[in-house]
Coordinates of N, CA, C and O in Angstrom, one line a residue:
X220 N 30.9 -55.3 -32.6 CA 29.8 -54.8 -31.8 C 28.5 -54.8 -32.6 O 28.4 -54.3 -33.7
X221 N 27.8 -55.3 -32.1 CA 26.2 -55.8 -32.4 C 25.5 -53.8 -32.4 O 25.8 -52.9 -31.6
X222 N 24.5 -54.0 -33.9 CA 24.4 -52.5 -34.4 C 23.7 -51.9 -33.5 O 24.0 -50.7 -33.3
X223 N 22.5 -52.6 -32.6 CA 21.7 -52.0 -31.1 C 22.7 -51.7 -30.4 O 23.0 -50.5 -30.1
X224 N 23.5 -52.6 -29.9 CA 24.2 -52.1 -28.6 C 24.8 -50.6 -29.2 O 24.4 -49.5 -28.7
X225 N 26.0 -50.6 -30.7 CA 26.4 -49.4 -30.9 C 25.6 -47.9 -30.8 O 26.1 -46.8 -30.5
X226 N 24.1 -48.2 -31.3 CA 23.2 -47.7 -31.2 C 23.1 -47.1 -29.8 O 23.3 -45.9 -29.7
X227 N 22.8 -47.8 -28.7 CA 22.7 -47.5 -27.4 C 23.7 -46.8 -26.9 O 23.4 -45.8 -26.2
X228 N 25.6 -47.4 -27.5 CA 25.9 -46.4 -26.7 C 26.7 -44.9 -27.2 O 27.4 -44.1 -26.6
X229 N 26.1 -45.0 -28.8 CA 26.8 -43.9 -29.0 C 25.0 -42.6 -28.4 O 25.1 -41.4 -28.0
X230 N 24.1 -43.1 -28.5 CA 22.7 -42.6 -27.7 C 23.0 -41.8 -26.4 O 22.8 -40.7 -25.9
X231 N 23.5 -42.9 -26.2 CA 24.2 -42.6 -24.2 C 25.3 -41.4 -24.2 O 25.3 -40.5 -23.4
X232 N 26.2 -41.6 -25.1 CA 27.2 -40.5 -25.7 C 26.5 -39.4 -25.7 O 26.6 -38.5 -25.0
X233 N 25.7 -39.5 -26.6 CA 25.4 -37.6 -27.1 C 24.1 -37.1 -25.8 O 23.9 -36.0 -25.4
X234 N 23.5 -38.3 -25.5 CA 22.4 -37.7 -24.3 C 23.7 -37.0 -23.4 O 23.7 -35.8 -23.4
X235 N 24.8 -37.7 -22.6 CA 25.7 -37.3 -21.7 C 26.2 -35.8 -22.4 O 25.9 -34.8 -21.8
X236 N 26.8 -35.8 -23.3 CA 27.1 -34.5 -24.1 C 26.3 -33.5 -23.7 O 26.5 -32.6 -22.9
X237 N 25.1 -33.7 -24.3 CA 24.1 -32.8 -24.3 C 23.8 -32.4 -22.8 O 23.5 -31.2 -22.6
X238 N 23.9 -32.8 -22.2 CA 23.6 -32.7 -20.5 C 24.2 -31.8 -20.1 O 23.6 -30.8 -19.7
X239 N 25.9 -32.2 -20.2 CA 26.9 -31.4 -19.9 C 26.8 -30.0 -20.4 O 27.2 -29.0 -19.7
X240 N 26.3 -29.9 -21.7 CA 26.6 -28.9 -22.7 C 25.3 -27.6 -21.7 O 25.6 -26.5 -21.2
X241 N 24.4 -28.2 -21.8 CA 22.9 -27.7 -21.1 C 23.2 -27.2 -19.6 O 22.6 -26.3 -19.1
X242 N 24.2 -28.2 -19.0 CA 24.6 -27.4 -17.2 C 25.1 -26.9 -17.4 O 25.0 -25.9 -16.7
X243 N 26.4 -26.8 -18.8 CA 27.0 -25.2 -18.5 C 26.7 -24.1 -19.0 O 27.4 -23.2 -18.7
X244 N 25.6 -23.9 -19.8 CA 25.2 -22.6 -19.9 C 23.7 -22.6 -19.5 O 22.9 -22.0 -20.2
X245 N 23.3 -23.5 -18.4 CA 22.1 -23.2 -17.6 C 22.2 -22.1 -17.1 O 23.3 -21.8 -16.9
X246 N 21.2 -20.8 -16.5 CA 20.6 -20.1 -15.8 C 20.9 -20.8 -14.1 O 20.7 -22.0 -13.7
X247 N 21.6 -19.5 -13.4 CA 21.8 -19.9 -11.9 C 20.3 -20.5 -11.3 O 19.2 -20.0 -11.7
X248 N 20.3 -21.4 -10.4 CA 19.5 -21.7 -9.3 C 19.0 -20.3 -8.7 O 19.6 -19.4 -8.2
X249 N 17.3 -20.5 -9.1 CA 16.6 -19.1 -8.4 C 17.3 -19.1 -6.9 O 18.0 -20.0 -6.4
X250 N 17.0 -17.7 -6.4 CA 17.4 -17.1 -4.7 C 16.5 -18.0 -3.9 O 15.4 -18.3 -4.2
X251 N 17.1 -18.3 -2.8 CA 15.6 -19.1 -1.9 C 15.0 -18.1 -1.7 O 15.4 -16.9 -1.9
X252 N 13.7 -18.5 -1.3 CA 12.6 -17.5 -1.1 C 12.5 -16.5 -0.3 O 11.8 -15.5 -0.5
X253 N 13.4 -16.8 1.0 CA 13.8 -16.0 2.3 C 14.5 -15.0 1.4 O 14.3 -13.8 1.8
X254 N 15.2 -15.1 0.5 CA 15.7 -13.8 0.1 C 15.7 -13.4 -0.5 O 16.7 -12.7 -0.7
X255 N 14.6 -13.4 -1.6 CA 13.3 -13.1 -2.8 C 12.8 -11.4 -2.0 O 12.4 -11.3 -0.8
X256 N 13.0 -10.6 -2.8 CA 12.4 -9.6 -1.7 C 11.6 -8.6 -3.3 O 12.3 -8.2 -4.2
X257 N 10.5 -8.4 -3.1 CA 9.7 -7.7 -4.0 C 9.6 -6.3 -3.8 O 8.9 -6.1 -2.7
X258 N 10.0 -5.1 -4.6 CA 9.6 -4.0 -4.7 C 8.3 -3.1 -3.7 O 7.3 -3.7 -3.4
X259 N 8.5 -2.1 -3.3 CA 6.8 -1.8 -2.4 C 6.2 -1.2 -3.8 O 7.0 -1.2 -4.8
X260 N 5.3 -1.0 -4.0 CA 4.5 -0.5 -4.2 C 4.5 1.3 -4.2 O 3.9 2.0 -3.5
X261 N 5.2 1.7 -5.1 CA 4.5 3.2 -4.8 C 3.6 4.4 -5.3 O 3.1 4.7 -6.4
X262 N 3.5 4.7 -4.5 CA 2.0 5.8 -5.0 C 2.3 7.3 -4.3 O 2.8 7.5 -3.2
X263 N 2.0 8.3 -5.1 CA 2.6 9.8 -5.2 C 1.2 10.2 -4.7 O 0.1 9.9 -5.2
X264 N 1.6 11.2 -3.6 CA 0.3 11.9 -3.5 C 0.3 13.3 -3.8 O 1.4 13.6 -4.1
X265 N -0.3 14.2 -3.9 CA -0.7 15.7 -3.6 C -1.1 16.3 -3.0 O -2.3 16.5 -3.2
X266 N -0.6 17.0 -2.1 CA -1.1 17.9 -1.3 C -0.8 19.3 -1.6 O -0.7 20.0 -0.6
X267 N -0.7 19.7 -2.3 CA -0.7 21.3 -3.5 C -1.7 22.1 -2.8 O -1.4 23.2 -2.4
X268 N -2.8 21.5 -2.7 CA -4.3 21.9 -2.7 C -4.7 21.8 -0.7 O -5.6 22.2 0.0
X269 N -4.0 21.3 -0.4 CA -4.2 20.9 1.2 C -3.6 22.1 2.3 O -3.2 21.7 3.4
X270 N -3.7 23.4 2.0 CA -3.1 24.6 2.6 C -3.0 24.2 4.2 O -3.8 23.3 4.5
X271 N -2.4 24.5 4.8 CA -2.3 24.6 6.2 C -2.5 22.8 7.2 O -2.7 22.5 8.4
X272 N -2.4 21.8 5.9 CA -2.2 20.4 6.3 C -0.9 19.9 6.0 O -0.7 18.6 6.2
X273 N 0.1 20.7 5.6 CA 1.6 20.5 5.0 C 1.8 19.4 5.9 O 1.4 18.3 5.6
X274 N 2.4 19.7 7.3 CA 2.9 19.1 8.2 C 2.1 18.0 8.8 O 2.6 16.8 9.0
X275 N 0.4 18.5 9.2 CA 0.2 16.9 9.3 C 0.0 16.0 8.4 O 0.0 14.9 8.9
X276 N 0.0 16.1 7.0 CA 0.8 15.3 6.1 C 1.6 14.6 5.8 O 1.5 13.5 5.4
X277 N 2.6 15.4 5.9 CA 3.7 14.6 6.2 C 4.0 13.7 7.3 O 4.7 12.7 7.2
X278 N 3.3 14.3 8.2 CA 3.6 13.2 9.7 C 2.8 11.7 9.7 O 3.1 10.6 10.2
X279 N 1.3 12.2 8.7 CA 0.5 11.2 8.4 C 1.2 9.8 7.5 O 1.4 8.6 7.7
X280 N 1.6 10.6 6.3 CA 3.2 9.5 5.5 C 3.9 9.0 6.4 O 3.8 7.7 6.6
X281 N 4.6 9.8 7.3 CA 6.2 9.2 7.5 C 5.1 8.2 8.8 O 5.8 7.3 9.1
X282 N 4.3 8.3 9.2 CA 3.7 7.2 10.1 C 3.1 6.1 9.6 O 2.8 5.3 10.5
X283 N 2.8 5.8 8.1 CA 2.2 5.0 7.0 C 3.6 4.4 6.7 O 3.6 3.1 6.8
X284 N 4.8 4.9 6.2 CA 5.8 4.8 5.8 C 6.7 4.2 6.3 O 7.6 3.7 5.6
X285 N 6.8 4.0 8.0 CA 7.6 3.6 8.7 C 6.9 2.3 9.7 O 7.3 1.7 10.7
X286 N 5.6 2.0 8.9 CA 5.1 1.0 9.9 C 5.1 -0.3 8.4 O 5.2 -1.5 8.7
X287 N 4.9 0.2 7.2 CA 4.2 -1.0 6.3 C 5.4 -0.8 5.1 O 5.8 0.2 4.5
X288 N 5.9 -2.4 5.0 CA 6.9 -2.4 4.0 C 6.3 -2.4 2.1 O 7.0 -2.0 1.2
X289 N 5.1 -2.9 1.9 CA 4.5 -3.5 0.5 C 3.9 -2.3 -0.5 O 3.6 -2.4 -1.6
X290 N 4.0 -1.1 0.5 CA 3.2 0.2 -0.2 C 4.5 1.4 0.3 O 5.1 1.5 1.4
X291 N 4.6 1.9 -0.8 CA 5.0 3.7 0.4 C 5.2 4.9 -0.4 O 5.9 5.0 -1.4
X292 N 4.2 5.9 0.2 CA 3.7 7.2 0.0 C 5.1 8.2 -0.3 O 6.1 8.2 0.4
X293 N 4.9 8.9 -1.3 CA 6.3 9.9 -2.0 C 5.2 11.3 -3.0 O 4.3 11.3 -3.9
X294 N 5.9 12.2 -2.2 CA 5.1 13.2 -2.6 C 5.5 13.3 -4.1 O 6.6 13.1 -4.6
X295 N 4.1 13.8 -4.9 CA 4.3 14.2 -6.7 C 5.0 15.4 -7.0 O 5.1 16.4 -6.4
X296 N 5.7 14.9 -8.1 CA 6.5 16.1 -8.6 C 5.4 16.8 -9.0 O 4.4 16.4 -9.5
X297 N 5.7 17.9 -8.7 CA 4.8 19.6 -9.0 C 4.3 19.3 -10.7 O 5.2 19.4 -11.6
X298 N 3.4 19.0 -11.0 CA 2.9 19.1 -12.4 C 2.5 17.2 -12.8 O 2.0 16.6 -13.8
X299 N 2.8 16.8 -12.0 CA 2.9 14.9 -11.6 C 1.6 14.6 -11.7 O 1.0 15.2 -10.8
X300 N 0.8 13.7 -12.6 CA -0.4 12.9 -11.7 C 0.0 12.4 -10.6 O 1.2 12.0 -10.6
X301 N -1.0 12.3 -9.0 CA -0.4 11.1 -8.1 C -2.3 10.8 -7.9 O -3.4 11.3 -8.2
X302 N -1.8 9.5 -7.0 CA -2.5 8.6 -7.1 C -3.6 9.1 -5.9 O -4.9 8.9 -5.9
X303 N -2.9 9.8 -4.9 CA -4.0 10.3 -3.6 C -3.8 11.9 -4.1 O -2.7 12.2 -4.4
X304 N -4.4 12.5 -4.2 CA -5.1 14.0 -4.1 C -5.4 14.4 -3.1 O -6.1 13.6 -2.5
X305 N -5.1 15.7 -2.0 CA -5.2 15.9 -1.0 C -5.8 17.3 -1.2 O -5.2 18.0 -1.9
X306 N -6.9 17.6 -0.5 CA -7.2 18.8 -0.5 C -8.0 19.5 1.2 O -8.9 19.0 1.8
X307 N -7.6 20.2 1.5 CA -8.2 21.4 2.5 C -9.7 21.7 2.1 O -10.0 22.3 1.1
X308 N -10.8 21.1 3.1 CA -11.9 21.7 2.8 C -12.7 22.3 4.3 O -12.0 22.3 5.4
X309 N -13.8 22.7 4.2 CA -14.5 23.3 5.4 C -15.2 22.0 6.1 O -15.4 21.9 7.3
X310 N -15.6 21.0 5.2 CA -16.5 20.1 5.8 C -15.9 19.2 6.9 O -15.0 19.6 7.7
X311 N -16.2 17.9 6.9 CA -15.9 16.5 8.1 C -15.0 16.3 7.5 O -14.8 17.2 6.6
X312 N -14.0 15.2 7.3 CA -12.5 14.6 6.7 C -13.8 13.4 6.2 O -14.9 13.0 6.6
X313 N -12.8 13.4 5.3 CA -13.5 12.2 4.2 C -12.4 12.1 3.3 O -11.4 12.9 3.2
X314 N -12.7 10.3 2.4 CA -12.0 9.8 1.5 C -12.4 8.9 0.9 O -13.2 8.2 1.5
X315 N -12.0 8.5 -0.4 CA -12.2 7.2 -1.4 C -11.5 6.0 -0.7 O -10.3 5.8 -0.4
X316 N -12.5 5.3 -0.7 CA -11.7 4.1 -0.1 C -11.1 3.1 -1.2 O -11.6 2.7 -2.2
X317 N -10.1 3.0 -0.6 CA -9.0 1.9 -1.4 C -9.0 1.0 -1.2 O -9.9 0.8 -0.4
X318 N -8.1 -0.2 -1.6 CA -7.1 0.4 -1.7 C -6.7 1.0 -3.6 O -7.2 0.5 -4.6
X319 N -5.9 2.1 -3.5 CA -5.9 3.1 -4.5 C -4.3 2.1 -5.1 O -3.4 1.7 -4.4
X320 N -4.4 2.1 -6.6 CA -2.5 1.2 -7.6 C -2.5 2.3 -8.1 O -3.3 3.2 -8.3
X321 N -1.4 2.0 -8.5 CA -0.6 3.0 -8.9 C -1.5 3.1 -10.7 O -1.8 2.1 -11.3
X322 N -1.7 4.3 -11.2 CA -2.2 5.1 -12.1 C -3.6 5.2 -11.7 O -4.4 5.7 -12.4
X323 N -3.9 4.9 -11.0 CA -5.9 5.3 -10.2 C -5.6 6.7 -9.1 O -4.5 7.2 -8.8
X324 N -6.7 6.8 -8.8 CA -6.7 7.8 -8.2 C -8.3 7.8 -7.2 O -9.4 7.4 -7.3
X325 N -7.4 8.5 -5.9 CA -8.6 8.7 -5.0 C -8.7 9.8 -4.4 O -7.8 10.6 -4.9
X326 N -9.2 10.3 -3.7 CA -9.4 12.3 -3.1 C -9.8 11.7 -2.1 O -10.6 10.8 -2.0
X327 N -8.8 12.7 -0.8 CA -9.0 12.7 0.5 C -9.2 14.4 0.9 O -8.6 15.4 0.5
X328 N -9.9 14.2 1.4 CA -10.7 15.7 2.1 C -10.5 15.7 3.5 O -11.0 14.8 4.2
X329 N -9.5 17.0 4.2 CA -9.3 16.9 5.1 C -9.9 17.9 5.6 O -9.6 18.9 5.0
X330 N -11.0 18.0 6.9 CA -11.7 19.0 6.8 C -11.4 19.5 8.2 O -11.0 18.8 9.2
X331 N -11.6 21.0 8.0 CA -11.5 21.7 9.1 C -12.5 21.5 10.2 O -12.1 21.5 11.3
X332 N -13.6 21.3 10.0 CA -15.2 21.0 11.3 C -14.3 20.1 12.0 O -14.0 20.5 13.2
X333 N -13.9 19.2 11.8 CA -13.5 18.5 12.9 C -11.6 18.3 13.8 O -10.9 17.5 14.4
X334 N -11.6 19.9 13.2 CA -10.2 20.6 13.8 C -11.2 21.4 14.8 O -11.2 21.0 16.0
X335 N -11.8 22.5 14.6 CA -12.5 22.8 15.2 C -13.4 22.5 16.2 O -14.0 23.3 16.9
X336 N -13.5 21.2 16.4 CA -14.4 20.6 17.1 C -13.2 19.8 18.3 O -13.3 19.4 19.4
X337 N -12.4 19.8 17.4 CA -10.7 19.4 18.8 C -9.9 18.1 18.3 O -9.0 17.7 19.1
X338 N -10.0 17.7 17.5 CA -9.7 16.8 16.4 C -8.0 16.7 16.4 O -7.6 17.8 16.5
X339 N -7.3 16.0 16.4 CA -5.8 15.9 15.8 C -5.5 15.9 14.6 O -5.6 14.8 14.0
X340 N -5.3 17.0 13.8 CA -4.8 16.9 12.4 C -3.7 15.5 11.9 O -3.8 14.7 11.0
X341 N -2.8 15.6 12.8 CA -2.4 14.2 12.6 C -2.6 12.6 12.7 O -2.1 11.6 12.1
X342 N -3.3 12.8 13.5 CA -4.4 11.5 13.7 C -5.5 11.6 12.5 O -5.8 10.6 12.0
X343 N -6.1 12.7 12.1 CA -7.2 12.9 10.8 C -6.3 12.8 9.1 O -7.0 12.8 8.1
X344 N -5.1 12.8 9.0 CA -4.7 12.5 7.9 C -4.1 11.6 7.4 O -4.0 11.2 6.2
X345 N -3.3 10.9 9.0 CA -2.7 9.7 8.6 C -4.1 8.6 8.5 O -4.0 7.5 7.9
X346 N -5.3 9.1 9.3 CA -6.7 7.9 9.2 C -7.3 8.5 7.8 O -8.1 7.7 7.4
X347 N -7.2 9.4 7.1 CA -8.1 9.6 6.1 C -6.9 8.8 5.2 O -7.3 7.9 4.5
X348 N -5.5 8.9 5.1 CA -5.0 8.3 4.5 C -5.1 6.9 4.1 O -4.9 6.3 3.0
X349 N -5.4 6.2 5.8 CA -5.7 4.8 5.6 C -7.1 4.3 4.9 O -7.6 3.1 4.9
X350 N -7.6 5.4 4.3 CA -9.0 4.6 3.9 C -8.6 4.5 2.3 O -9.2 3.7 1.6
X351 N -7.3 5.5 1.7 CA -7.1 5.4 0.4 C -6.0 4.0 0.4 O -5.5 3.5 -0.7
X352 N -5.7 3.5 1.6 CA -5.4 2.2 1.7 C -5.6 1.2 1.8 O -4.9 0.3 1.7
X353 N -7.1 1.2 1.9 CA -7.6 0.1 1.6 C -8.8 -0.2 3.0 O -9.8 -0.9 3.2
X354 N -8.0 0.9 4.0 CA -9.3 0.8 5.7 C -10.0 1.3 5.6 O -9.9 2.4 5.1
X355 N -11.7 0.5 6.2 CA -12.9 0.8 6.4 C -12.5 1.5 8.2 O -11.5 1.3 8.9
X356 N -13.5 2.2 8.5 CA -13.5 2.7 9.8 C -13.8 1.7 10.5 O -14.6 1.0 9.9
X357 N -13.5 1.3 11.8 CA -13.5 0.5 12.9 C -14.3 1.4 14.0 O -13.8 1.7 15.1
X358 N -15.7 1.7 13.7 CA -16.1 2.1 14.9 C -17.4 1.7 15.2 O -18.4 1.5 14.4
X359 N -17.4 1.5 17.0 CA -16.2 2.3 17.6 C -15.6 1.9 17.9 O -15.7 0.7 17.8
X360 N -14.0 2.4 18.5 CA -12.7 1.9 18.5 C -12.5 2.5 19.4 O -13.3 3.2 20.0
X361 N -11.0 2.2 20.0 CA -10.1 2.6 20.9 C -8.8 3.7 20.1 O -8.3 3.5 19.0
X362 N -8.4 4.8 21.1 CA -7.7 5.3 20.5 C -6.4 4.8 19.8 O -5.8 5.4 19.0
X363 N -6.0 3.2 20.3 CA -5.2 2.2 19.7 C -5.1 2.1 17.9 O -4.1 2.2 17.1
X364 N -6.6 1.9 17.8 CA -7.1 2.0 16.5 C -6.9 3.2 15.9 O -7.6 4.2 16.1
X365 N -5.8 3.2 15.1 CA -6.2 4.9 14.0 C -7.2 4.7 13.5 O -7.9 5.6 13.2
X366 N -7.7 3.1 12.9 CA -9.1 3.9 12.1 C -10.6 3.7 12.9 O -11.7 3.4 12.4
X367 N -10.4 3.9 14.1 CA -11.3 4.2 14.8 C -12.1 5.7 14.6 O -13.3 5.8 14.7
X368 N -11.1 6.8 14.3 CA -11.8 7.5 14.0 C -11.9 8.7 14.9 O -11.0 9.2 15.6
X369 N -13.3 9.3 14.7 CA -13.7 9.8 15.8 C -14.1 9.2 17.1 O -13.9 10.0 18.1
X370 N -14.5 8.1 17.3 CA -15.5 7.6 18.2 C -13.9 7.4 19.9 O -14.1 7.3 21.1
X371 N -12.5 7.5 19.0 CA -11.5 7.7 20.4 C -11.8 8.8 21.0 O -11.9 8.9 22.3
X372 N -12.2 9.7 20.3 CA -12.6 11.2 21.6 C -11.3 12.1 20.8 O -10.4 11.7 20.2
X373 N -11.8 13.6 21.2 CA -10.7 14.6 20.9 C -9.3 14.9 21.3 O -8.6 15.7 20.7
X374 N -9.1 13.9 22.6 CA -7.6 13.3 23.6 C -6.9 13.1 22.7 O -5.8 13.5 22.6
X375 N -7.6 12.0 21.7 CA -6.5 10.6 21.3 C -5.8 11.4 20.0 O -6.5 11.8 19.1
X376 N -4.7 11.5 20.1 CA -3.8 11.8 19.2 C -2.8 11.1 18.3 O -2.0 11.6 17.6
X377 N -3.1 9.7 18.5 CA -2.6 8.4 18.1 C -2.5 8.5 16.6 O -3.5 8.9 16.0
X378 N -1.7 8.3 16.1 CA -1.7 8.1 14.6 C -1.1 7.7 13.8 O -0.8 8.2 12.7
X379 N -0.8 6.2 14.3 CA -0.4 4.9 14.0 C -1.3 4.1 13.7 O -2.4 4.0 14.3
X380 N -1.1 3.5 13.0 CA -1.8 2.2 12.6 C -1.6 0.9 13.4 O -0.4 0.7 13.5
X381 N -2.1 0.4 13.7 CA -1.9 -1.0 14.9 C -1.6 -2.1 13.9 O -1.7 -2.1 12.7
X382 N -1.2 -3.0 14.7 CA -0.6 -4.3 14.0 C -1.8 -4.7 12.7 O -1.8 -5.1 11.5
X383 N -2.6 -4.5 13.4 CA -4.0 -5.9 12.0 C -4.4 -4.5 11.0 O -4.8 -4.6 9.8
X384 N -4.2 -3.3 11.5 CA -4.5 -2.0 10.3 C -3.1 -2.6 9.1 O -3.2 -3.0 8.0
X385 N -1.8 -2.4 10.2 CA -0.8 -2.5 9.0 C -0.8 -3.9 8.3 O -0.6 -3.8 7.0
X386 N -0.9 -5.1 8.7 CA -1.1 -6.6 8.3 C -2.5 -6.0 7.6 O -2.2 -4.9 8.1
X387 N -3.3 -5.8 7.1 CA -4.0 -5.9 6.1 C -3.7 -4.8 5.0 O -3.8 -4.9 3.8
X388 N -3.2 -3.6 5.6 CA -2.4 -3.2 4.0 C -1.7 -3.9 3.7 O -1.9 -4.2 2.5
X389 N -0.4 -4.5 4.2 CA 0.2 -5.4 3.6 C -0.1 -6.0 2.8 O 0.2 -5.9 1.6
X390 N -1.2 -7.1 3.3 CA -2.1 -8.1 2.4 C -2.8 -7.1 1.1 O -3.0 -7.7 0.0
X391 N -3.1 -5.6 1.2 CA -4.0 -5.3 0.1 C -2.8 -5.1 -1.4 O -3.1 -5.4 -2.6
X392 N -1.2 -4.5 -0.8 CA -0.4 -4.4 -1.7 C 0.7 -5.7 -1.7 O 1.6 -5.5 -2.6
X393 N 0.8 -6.9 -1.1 CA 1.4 -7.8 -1.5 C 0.8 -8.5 -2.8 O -0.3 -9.0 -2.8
X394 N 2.0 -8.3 -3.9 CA 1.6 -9.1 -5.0 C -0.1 -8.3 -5.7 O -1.0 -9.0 -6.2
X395 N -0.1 -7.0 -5.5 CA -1.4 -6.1 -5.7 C -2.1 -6.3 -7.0 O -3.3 -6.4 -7.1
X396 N -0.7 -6.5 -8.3 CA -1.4 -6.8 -9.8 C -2.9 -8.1 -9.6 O -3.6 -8.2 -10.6
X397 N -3.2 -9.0 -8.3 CA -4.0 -10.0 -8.8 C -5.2 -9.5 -7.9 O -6.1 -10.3 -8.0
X398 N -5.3 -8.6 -7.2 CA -6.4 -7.9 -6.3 C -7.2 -7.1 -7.6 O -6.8 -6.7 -8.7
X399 N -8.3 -6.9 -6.9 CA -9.4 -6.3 -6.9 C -9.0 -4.5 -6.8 O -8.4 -4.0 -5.8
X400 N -9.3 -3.9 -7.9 CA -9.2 -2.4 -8.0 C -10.1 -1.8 -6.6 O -11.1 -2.3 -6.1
X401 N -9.4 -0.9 -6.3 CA -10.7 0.4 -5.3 C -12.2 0.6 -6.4 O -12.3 0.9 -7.6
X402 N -12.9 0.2 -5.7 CA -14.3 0.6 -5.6 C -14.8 1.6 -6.1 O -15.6 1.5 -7.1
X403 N -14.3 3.3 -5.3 CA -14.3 4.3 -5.4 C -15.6 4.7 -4.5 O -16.4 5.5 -5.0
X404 N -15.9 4.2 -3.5 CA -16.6 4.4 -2.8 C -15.9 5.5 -1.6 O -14.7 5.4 -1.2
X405 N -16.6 6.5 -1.2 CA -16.4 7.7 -0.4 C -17.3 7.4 1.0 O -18.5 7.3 1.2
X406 N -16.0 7.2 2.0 CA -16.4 7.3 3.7 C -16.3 8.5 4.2 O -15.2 9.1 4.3
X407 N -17.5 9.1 4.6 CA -17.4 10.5 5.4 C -17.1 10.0 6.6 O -18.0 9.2 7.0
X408 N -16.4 10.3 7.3 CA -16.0 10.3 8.8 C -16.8 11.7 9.9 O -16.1 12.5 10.6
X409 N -18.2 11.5 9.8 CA -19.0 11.6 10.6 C -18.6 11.7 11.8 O -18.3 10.6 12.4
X410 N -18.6 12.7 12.5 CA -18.6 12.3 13.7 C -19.6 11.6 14.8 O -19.2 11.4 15.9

């Protein structure tokens, strides 16, 4: 046998070897993408400080919670930083607009004037909440819109978020490490 050809095929030999050797202790074929499913997002809030908003709080979460898969709200362990701050005040409802990642922090102010004035506590915390989400107010709006606001009227008790509110939080926590931090800019919800 002529010394190229041996050349060639003992080449061909150990390339084939190596091949073999390399598929069997390759790393499996990634999951298709349909079934790639990424972590939400979570963020701890506080409401310690929010006296007599317990419950529309919680109703404000589990309505945040049950509509958007990429983010979801879990109350702080007692002594916990969390990421939203909730406090009970006398003034209009206001908040830092977000959207708020996890180790930042934003303060939502749920105020009594506009309990008083005929307001839905649950509709005012699950909307102050969506502004630490990343929503600007939509007004004026339809009571459809939670972050319409005030401008639905004292009636609307709505406190859901509509399809394009929850499709843009989505978008603000899908894949969140490559976005843009909160601002830290504060919307008073004026009436």
């Amino acid at each position: 046998m002529q010394k190229s050809l041996w050349l060639k095929a003992v080449g061909t030999a150990v390339a084939a070897t190596l091949a073999a050797a390399t598929a069997a202790h390759a790393a499996p074929a990634p999951a298709p993408a349909e079934e790639v499913h990424s972590a939400a997002v979570t963020l701890r809030y506080d409401d310690s400080r929010a006296a007599g908003w317990e419950a529309a709080v919680a109703a404000g979460v589990a309505s945040w919670n049950q509509t958007v898969d990429n983010v979801q709200l879990v109350e702080a362990a007692p002594g916990t930083r969390a990421e939203i701050v909730i406090v009970a005040t006398s003034g209009w409802p206001q908040a830092m607009l977000g959207p708020v990642r996890p180790g930042g922090q934003v303060r939502v102010e749920l105020g009594s004037q506009a309990v008083a004035q005929g307001y839905n506590k649950t509709r005012i915390a699950a909307h102050e909440l969506g502004h630490s989400l990343g929503l600007p107010d939509t007004k004026p709006g339809p009571c459809s819109q939670l972050m319409s606001g005030s401008t639905a009227g004292v009636s609307c008790t709505n406190a859901v978020p509509n399809l394009t509110e929850r499709s843009r939080v989505e978008s603000y926590y899908g894949g969140f490490a490559s976005r843009v931090p909160a601002d830290g800019r504060v919307l008073a919800d004026a009436g």
